[in-house]
Amino acid sequence: MLSLLPKHFRHLRMASLCWVGLFVPTEHLPATPSAMSSDAAVKTALAEFNDKEYDAALHDLAPALEANNPQNSEALNLKGAILTKKKDYDAALVCYNQVLKVEPGYFPAKYNIGALLALRKQWDAAIDYYRNLLIEETNNELVEYKLLLLLLHQNTDPELQAKLFATDLPTNTPAWYFATAARCYKKGEAAEAAKYLEVAKNIYGDKVGIFQEELDESGLNAPQH
């Protein structure tokens, strides 16, 4: 197992994550009284979101999106995530697009738009989306991992698969371990996959959340019958 420990690190611009297929930053700093009120609303809604209390989260998030603060990227992205979980994909997409109008480089919304394609089972479109996003977000291991899961799920483009995480050395996030585990699951090597996941959880703790949830959603780790 020692051979699985990290040996080098690669840059990744990445915030705290939560929930399957969605990128939701969990840290924000209020600067003014109105920002503090907005911050409290987002914090409350995020806690309810994590507890799967989606109707309450949507209600309590509203103050952060009132007329005096309609361009709150974090709140809009969270609203999109809540609506995504409620399977209101059209309304969620509106939220993510609103975020990108306000802040075109806001990565969580960009990532979540691709997640909607996958949730709608628009596999080819989702693969193309994350392939392009990886070009834009070079070295972003979450995007690279999501793309690999989609390719493995669809059993397509083995040449591109081989280029993703094309190293025998772990990187600076749980992604390498989970990517390796996903490949093991695809080959029917569940026991071997479990070893990599165990090491990742021992090293990264609660930072593995979105990686595990993306793996679960992919179905690659489903028991074989």
Short mmCIF file of C-alpha atoms in Angstrom, two decimals:
data_model
loop_
_atom_site.label_atom_id
_atom_site.label_comp_id
_atom_site.label_asym_id
_atom_site.label_seq_id
_atom_site.Cartn_x
_atom_site.Cartn_y
_atom_site.Cartn_z
CA MET A 1 0.00 0.00 0.00
CA LEU A 2 2.91 2.39 0.55
CA SER A 3 3.50 2.42 -3.18
CA LEU A 4 0.16 4.19 -3.57
CA LEU A 5 1.11 7.23 -1.48
CA PRO A 6 1.63 10.55 -3.29
CA LYS A 7 5.10 11.09 -4.76
CA HIS A 8 4.62 14.40 -6.54
CA PHE A 9 2.04 17.14 -6.93
CA ARG A 10 0.46 18.98 -9.83
CA HIS A 11 -1.25 22.36 -9.71
CA LEU A 12 -5.04 22.43 -9.47
CA ARG A 13 -7.19 25.51 -8.93
CA MET A 14 -10.04 24.02 -6.95
CA ALA A 15 -12.40 25.06 -4.13
CA SER A 16 -14.27 22.98 -1.54
CA LEU A 17 -16.77 20.61 -3.08
CA CYS A 18 -19.96 18.87 -2.17
CA TRP A 19 -22.67 16.61 -3.65
CA VAL A 20 -22.73 14.44 -6.69
CA GLY A 21 -22.01 16.02 -10.05
CA LEU A 22 -22.20 19.56 -8.69
CA PHE A 23 -19.53 22.03 -7.70
CA VAL A 24 -20.61 24.19 -4.75
CA PRO A 25 -18.04 26.40 -3.01
CA THR A 26 -18.46 26.28 0.76
CA GLU A 27 -16.38 29.26 1.90
CA HIS A 28 -17.18 32.92 1.43
CA LEU A 29 -16.35 36.13 3.31
CA PRO A 30 -18.89 38.91 3.94
CA ALA A 31 -17.65 42.45 3.42
CA THR A 32 -20.66 44.69 4.15
CA PRO A 33 -23.87 44.43 6.24
CA SER A 34 -25.83 43.44 3.13
CA ALA A 35 -23.12 40.94 2.21
CA MET A 36 -23.29 39.56 5.74
CA SER A 37 -27.05 39.04 5.37
CA SER A 38 -26.50 37.35 2.02
CA ASP A 39 -23.73 35.25 3.51
CA ALA A 40 -26.01 34.05 6.30
CA ALA A 41 -28.68 33.06 3.78
CA VAL A 42 -26.20 31.14 1.65
CA LYS A 43 -24.71 29.44 4.71
CA THR A 44 -28.13 28.34 5.95
CA ALA A 45 -29.23 27.15 2.52
CA LEU A 46 -25.99 25.27 1.98
CA ALA A 47 -26.39 23.40 5.28
CA GLU A 48 -29.95 22.46 4.30
CA PHE A 49 -28.78 21.46 0.84
CA ASN A 50 -26.20 19.11 2.36
CA ASP A 51 -28.95 17.67 4.58
CA LYS A 52 -31.11 17.11 1.45
CA GLU A 53 -33.72 19.60 2.66
CA TYR A 54 -34.09 21.10 -0.78
CA ASP A 55 -37.37 23.00 -0.39
CA ALA A 56 -36.14 24.65 2.80
CA ALA A 57 -32.81 25.46 1.14
CA LEU A 58 -34.54 27.12 -1.78
CA HIS A 59 -36.72 29.17 0.57
CA ASP A 60 -33.90 30.28 2.85
CA LEU A 61 -31.62 31.15 -0.05
CA ALA A 62 -34.06 33.76 -1.37
CA PRO A 63 -32.69 36.73 0.65
CA ALA A 64 -29.33 36.29 -1.05
CA LEU A 65 -31.00 36.84 -4.43
CA GLU A 66 -33.24 39.78 -3.63
CA ALA A 67 -33.29 42.87 -5.83
CA ASN A 68 -30.48 44.51 -3.90
CA ASN A 69 -28.15 41.62 -4.62
CA PRO A 70 -29.30 39.91 -7.84
CA GLN A 71 -25.81 39.13 -9.10
CA ASN A 72 -24.57 36.86 -6.33
CA SER A 73 -22.73 34.18 -8.28
CA GLU A 74 -22.39 31.87 -5.31
CA ALA A 75 -26.07 32.07 -4.42
CA LEU A 76 -27.18 31.64 -8.04
CA ASN A 77 -24.95 28.60 -8.42
CA LEU A 78 -26.33 27.10 -5.21
CA LYS A 79 -29.88 27.74 -6.41
CA GLY A 80 -29.00 25.90 -9.62
CA ALA A 81 -27.61 23.00 -7.60
CA ILE A 82 -30.78 22.81 -5.49
CA LEU A 83 -32.96 22.87 -8.61
CA THR A 84 -30.76 20.21 -10.18
CA LYS A 85 -31.32 17.95 -7.20
CA LYS A 86 -35.05 18.60 -7.51
CA LYS A 87 -34.66 17.53 -11.18
CA ASP A 88 -35.82 20.91 -12.47
CA TYR A 89 -33.02 20.90 -15.00
CA ASP A 90 -34.34 23.71 -17.21
CA ALA A 91 -34.58 26.13 -14.28
CA ALA A 92 -31.17 25.02 -13.03
CA LEU A 93 -29.62 25.77 -16.41
CA VAL A 94 -31.09 29.26 -16.30
CA CYS A 95 -29.35 29.83 -12.97
CA TYR A 96 -25.99 28.60 -14.20
CA ASN A 97 -26.23 30.73 -17.33
CA GLN A 98 -27.11 33.77 -15.21
CA VAL A 99 -23.98 33.16 -13.16
CA LEU A 100 -21.82 33.09 -16.27
CA LYS A 101 -23.34 36.35 -17.54
CA VAL A 102 -22.28 37.99 -14.30
CA GLU A 103 -18.97 36.17 -13.92
CA PRO A 104 -17.94 34.35 -17.13
CA GLY A 105 -15.02 32.57 -15.50
CA TYR A 106 -16.98 31.12 -12.57
CA PHE A 107 -15.87 27.50 -12.68
CA PRO A 108 -18.58 25.90 -10.49
CA ALA A 109 -21.34 26.99 -12.88
CA LYS A 110 -19.35 25.86 -15.92
CA TYR A 111 -18.80 22.45 -14.34
CA ASN A 112 -22.45 22.14 -13.35
CA ILE A 113 -23.75 22.84 -16.85
CA GLY A 114 -21.87 19.75 -18.01
CA ALA A 115 -23.32 17.78 -15.10
CA LEU A 116 -26.81 18.61 -16.38
CA LEU A 117 -25.98 17.04 -19.74
CA ALA A 118 -24.89 13.84 -18.03
CA LEU A 119 -27.94 13.78 -15.78
CA ARG A 120 -30.09 14.09 -18.89
CA LYS A 121 -28.14 11.16 -20.38
CA GLN A 122 -26.93 13.31 -23.25
CA TRP A 123 -23.69 11.37 -23.21
CA ASP A 124 -22.03 12.57 -26.41
CA ALA A 125 -22.82 16.19 -25.59
CA ALA A 126 -21.52 15.75 -22.03
CA ILE A 127 -18.28 14.20 -23.27
CA ASP A 128 -17.73 16.99 -25.77
CA TYR A 129 -18.53 19.59 -23.12
CA TYR A 130 -16.01 18.28 -20.60
CA ARG A 131 -13.40 17.70 -23.29
CA ASN A 132 -13.64 21.38 -24.21
CA LEU A 133 -13.75 22.43 -20.58
CA LEU A 134 -10.54 20.53 -19.92
CA ILE A 135 -8.86 22.46 -22.72
CA GLU A 136 -10.04 25.67 -21.08
CA GLU A 137 -9.29 24.52 -17.51
CA THR A 138 -5.91 22.92 -18.16
CA ASN A 139 -4.74 20.51 -15.43
CA ASN A 140 -8.07 20.64 -13.59
CA GLU A 141 -8.18 17.12 -12.20
CA LEU A 142 -11.89 17.20 -11.37
CA VAL A 143 -12.76 17.91 -15.00
CA GLU A 144 -10.27 15.29 -16.17
CA TYR A 145 -11.79 12.74 -13.80
CA LYS A 146 -15.36 13.54 -14.85
CA LEU A 147 -14.41 13.16 -18.51
CA LEU A 148 -12.75 9.79 -17.83
CA LEU A 149 -15.84 8.51 -16.01
CA LEU A 150 -18.04 9.48 -18.94
CA LEU A 151 -15.74 7.79 -21.44
CA LEU A 152 -15.58 4.62 -19.33
CA HIS A 153 -19.33 4.64 -18.85
CA GLN A 154 -19.90 4.90 -22.59
CA ASN A 155 -17.00 2.57 -23.43
CA THR A 156 -15.77 5.04 -26.02
CA ASP A 157 -12.60 6.72 -27.26
CA PRO A 158 -9.96 4.45 -25.71
CA GLU A 159 -7.22 6.67 -27.12
CA LEU A 160 -8.47 9.66 -25.12
CA GLN A 161 -9.01 7.47 -22.07
CA ALA A 162 -5.36 6.48 -22.17
CA LYS A 163 -4.27 10.13 -22.18
CA LEU A 164 -6.18 10.96 -19.00
CA PHE A 165 -4.14 10.51 -15.82
CA ALA A 166 -1.43 8.98 -17.99
CA THR A 167 1.00 8.63 -15.09
CA ASP A 168 1.89 6.00 -12.52
CA LEU A 169 2.29 8.72 -9.90
CA PRO A 170 -0.50 10.21 -7.77
CA THR A 171 -1.19 13.92 -8.05
CA ASN A 172 -2.31 16.48 -5.49
CA THR A 173 -5.99 15.57 -5.25
CA PRO A 174 -7.92 12.31 -4.80
CA ALA A 175 -8.52 12.25 -8.56
CA TRP A 176 -5.66 9.91 -9.52
CA TYR A 177 -6.72 7.29 -6.98
CA PHE A 178 -10.36 7.46 -8.03
CA ALA A 179 -9.49 7.42 -11.72
CA THR A 180 -7.35 4.33 -11.18
CA ALA A 181 -10.14 2.73 -9.16
CA ALA A 182 -12.65 3.51 -11.91
CA ARG A 183 -10.45 1.76 -14.45
CA CYS A 184 -10.20 -1.23 -12.13
CA TYR A 185 -13.98 -1.38 -11.78
CA LYS A 186 -14.32 -1.22 -15.55
CA LYS A 187 -12.08 -4.30 -15.81
CA GLY A 188 -14.06 -6.12 -13.13
CA GLU A 189 -11.31 -5.76 -10.51
CA ALA A 190 -13.42 -4.50 -7.62
CA ALA A 191 -11.04 -5.66 -4.89
CA GLU A 192 -8.14 -3.83 -6.48
CA ALA A 193 -10.27 -0.73 -6.90
CA ALA A 194 -11.18 -0.79 -3.22
CA LYS A 195 -7.48 -0.61 -2.28
CA TYR A 196 -7.02 2.65 -4.15
CA LEU A 197 -10.18 4.13 -2.66
CA GLU A 198 -9.09 3.16 0.85
CA VAL A 199 -5.75 4.91 0.43
CA ALA A 200 -7.42 8.02 -1.00
CA LYS A 201 -9.80 8.24 1.94
CA ASN A 202 -6.95 7.76 4.42
CA ILE A 203 -4.95 10.57 2.81
CA TYR A 204 -7.63 13.09 1.89
CA GLY A 205 -10.45 12.43 4.37
CA ASP A 206 -13.62 14.37 3.60
CA LYS A 207 -12.05 15.88 0.46
CA VAL A 208 -12.94 12.70 -1.43
CA GLY A 209 -16.67 13.49 -1.30
CA ILE A 210 -17.36 14.66 -4.84
CA PHE A 211 -14.97 12.10 -6.34
CA GLN A 212 -16.78 9.25 -4.60
CA GLU A 213 -20.17 10.64 -5.51
CA GLU A 214 -19.20 11.04 -9.16
CA LEU A 215 -18.00 7.44 -9.15
CA ASP A 216 -21.28 6.28 -7.62
CA GLU A 217 -23.28 8.20 -10.18
CA SER A 218 -21.28 6.70 -13.03
CA GLY A 219 -22.40 3.21 -11.97
CA LEU A 220 -18.95 1.80 -12.64
CA ASN A 221 -18.69 0.56 -9.06
CA ALA A 222 -22.10 -1.09 -9.04
CA PRO A 223 -22.00 -4.77 -7.95
CA GLN A 224 -21.60 -7.13 -10.86
CA HIS A 225 -24.19 -9.89 -11.21
#
